[in-house]
XYZ file of N, CA, C and O in Angstrom:
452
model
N 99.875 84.280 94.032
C 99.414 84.261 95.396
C 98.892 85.624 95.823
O 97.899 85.567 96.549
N 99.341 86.826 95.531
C 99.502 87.960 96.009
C 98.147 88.100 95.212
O 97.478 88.666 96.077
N 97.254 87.946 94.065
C 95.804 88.165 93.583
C 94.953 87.270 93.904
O 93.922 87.173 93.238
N 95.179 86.470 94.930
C 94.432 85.477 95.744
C 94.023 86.151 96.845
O 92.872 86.346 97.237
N 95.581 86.663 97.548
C 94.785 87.041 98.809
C 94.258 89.043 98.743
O 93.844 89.735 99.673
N 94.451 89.350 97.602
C 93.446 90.454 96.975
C 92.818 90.431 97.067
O 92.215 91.321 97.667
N 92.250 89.373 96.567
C 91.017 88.973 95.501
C 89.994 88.670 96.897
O 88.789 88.781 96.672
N 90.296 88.395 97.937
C 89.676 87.903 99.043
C 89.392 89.405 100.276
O 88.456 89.793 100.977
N 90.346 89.712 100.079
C 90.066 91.328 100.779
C 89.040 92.001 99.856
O 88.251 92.697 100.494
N 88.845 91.988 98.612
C 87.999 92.882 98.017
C 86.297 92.523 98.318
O 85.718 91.493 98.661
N 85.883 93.779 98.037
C 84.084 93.519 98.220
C 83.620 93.184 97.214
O 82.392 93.180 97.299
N 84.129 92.765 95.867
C 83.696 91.918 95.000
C 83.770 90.066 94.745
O 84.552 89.181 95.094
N 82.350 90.130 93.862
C 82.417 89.013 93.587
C 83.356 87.956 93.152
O 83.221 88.249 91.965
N 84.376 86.760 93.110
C 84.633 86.334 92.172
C 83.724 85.526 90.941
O 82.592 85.109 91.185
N 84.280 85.385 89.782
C 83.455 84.658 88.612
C 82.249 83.571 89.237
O 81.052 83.590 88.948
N 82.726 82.927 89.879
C 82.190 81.483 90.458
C 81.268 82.268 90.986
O 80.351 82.339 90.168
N 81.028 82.907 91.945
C 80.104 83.104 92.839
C 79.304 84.018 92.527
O 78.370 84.277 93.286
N 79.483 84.701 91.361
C 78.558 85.794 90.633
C 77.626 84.496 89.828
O 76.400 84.594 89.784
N 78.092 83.718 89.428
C 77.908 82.978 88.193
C 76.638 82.027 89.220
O 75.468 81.942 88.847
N 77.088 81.462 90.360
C 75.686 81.015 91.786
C 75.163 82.001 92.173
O 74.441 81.660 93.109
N 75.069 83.388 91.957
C 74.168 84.104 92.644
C 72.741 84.610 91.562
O 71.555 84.925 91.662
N 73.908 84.408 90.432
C 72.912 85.120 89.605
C 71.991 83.695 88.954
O 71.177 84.029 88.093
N 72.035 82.183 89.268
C 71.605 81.411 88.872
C 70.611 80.930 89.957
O 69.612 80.308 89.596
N 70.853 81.212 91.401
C 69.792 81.117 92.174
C 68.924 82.310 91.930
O 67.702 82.161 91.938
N 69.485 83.533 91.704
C 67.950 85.121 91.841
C 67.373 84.429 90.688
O 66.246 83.968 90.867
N 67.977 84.243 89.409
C 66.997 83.818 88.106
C 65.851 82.794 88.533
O 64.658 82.640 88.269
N 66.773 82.200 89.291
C 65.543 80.054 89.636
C 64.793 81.083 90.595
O 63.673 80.945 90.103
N 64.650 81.820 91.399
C 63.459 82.221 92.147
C 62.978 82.936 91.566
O 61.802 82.586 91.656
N 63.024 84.325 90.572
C 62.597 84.941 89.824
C 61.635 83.931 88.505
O 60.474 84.209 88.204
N 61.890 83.557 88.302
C 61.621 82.331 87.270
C 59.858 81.590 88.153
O 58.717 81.549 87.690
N 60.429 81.109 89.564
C 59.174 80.275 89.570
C 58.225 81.286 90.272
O 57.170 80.741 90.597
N 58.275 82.219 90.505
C 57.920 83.046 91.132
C 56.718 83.914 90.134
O 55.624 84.292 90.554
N 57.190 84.090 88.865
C 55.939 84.683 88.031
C 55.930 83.812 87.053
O 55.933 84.536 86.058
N 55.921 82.534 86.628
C 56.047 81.299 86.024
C 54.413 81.482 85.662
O 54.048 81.925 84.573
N 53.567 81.116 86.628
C 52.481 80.904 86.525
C 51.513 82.122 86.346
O 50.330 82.043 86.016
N 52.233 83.288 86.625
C 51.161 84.260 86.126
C 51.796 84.667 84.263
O 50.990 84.984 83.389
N 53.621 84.539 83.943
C 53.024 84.488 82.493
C 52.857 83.534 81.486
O 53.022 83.709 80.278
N 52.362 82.038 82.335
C 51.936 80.997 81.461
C 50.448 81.030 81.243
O 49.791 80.565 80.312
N 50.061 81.699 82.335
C 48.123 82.409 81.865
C 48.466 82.781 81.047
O 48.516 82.104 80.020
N 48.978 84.373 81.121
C 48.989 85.545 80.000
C 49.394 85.073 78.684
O 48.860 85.621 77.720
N 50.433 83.951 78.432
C 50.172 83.209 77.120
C 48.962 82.966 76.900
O 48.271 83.607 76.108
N 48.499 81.807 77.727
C 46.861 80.502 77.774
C 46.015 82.142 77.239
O 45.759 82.223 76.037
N 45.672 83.219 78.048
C 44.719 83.697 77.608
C 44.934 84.636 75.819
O 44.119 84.462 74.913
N 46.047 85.471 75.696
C 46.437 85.390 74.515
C 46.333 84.503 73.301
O 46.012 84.804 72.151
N 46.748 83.105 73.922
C 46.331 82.388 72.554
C 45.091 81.723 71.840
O 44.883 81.194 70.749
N 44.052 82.129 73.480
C 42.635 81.729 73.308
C 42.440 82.447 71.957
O 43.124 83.403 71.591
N 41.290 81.804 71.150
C 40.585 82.373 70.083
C 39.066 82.921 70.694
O 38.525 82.333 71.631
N 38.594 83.857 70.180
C 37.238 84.351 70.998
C 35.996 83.485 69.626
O 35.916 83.695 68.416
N 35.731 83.159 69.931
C 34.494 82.421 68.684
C 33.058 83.348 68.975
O 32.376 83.463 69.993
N 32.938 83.905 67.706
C 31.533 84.490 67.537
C 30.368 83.930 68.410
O 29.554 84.659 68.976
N 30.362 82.583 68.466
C 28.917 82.411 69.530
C 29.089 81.796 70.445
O 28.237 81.086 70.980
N 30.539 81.989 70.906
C 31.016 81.459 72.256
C 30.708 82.637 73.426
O 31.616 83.268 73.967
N 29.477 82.800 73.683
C 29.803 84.357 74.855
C 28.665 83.612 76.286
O 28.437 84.125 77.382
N 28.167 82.339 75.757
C 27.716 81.567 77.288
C 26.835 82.552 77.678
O 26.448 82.262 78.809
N 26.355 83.522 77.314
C 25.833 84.664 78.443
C 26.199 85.402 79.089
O 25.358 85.928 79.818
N 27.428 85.799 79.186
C 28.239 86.610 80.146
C 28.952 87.136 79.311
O 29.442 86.612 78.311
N 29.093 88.750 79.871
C 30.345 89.452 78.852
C 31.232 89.767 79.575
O 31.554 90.955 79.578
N 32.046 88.682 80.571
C 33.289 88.894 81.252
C 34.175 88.525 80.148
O 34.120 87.787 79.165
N 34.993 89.305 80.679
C 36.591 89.550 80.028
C 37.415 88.495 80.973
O 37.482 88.467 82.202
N 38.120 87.498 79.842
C 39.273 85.894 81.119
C 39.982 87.554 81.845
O 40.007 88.701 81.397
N 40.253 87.212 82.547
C 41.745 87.558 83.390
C 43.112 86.713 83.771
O 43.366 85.522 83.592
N 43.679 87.474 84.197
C 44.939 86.518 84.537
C 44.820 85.380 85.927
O 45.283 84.240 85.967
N 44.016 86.137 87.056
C 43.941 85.344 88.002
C 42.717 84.012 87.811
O 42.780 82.826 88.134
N 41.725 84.741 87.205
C 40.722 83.310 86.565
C 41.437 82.263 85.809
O 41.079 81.086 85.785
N 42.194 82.618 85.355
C 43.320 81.769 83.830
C 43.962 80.975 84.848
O 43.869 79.753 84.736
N 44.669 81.517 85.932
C 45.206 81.023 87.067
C 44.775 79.896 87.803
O 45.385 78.843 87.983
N 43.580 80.254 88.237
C 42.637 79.350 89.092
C 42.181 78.464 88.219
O 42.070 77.378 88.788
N 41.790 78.401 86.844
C 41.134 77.051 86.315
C 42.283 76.072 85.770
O 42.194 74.859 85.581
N 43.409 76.931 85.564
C 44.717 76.203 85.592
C 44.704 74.840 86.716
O 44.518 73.628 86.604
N 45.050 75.910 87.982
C 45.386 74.891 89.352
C 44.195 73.911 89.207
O 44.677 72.781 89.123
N 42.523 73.855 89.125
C 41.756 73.393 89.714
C 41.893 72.112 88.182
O 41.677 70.907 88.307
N 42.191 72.628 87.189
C 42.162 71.738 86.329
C 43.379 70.235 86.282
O 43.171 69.066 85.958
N 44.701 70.967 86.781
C 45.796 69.982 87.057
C 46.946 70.297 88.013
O 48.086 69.842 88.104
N 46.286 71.205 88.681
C 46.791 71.429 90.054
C 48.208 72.158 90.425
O 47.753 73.237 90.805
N 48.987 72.225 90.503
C 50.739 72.960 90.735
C 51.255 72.664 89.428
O 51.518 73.686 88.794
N 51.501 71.497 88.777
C 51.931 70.956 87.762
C 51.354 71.723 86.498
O 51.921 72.234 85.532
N 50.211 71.632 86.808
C 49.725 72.585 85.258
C 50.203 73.753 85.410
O 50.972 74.046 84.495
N 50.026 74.808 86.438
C 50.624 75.960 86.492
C 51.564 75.976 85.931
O 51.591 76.602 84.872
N 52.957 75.164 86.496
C 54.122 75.181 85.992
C 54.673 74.740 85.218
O 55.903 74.745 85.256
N 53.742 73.989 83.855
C 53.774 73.116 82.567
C 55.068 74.032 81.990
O 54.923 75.254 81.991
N 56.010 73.603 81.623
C 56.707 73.962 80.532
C 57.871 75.598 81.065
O 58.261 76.671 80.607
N 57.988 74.483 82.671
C 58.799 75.874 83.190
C 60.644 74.986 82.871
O 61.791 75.395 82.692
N 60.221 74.157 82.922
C 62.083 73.278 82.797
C 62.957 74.264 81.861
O 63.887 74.927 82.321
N 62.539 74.301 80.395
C 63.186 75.027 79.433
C 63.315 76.565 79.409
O 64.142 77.191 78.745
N 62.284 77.135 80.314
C 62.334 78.562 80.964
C 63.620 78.697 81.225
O 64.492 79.306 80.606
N 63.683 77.728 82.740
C 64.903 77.902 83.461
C 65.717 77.795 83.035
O 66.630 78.597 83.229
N 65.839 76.752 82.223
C 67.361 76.345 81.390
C 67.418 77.605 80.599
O 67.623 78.427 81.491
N 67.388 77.979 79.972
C 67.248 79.099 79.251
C 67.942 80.391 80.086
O 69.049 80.927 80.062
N 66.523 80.626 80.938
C 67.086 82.180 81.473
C 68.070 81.928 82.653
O 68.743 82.887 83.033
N 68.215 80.707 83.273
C 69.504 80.612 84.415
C 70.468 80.607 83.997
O 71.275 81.040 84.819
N 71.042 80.255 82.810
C 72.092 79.901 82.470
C 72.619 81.909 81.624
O 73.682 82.529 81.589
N 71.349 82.187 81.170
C 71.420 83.439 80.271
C 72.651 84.740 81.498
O 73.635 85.466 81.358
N 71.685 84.298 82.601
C 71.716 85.164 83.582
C 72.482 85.053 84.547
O 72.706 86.023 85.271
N 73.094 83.744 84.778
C 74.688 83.886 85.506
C 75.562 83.870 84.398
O 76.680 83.929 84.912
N 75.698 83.821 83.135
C 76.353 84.014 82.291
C 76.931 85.793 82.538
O 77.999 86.338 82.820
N 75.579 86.209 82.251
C 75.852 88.076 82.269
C 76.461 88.018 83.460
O 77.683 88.146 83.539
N 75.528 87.777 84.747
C 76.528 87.996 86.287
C 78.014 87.842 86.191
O 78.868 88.706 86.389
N 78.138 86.856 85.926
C 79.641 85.991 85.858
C 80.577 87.302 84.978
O 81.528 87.853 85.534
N 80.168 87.646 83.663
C 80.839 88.093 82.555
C 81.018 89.936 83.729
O 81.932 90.608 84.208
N 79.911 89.968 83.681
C 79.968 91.850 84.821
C 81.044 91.833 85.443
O 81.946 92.622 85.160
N 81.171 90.747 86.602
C 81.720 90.697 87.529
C 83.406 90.545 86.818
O 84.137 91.470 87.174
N 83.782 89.956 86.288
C 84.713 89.477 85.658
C 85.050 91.023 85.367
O 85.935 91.597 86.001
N 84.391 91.580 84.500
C 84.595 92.733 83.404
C 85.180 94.300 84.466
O 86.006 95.182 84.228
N 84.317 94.044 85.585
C 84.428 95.042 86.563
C 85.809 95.044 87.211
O 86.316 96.145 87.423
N 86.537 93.844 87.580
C 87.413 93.322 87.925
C 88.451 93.610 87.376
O 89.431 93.923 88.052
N 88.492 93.575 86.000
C 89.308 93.728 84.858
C 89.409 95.428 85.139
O 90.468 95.825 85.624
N 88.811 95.989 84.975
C 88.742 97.417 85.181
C 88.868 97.951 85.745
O 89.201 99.086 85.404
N 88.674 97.524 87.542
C 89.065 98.218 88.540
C 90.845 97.993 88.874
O 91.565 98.751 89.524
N 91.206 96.766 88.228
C 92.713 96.475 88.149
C 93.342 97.231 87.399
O 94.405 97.681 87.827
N 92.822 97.659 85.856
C 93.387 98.376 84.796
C 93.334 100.104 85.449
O 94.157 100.913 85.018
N 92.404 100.482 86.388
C 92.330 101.633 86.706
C 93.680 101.614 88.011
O 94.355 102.633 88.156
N 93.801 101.051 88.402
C 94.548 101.287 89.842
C 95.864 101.048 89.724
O 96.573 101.169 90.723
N 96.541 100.583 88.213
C 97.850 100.417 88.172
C 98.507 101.992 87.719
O 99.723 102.143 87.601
């Protein structure tokens, strides 16, 4: 009881709530530049073909890569192949939160006895 109501006076996180904070910043971090580095793949994996130059010697960019994205399949294309992103880095990243917080905890207890 007595590391309950500690644990509630302190300005730290517990596990749980490190573990939701750091899984919502990831999900907004995540959709937030989603679509600018699913260009920077698209244009990377373009191949340049010797007599592909149309007449113009523009260089793609990221925001052109962007725009023919949306105009081609709209929000959805942008965000093709963000599911496994998230799964991936949300879980990566309240994992670490969770484990910090935990670890800090552990340490500020081991220091103060």
């Amino acid at each position: 009881m007595q590391m309950a109501e500690k644990k509630q006076n302190s300005d730290t996180l517990t596990t749980s709530e490190a573990f939701l904070l750091g899984m919502v910043a990831r999900t907004i971090a995540t959709v937030a530049v989603f679509p600018y580095l699913r260009a920077k793949v698209m244009l990377q994996s373009q191949k340049k073909l010797p007599g592909d130059s149309n007449g113009t010697n523009e260089k793609p960019n990221i925001p052109a890569m962007i725009l023919k994205m949306y105009s081609n399949g709209g929000l959805g294309e942008c965000f093709q192949g963000i599911w496994p992103e998230l799964t991936r880095g949300v879980f990566s990243a309240a994992l670490m939160m969770a484990c910090k917080e935990k670890i800090g905890f552990v340490v500020s207890t081991a220091i103060a006895k």
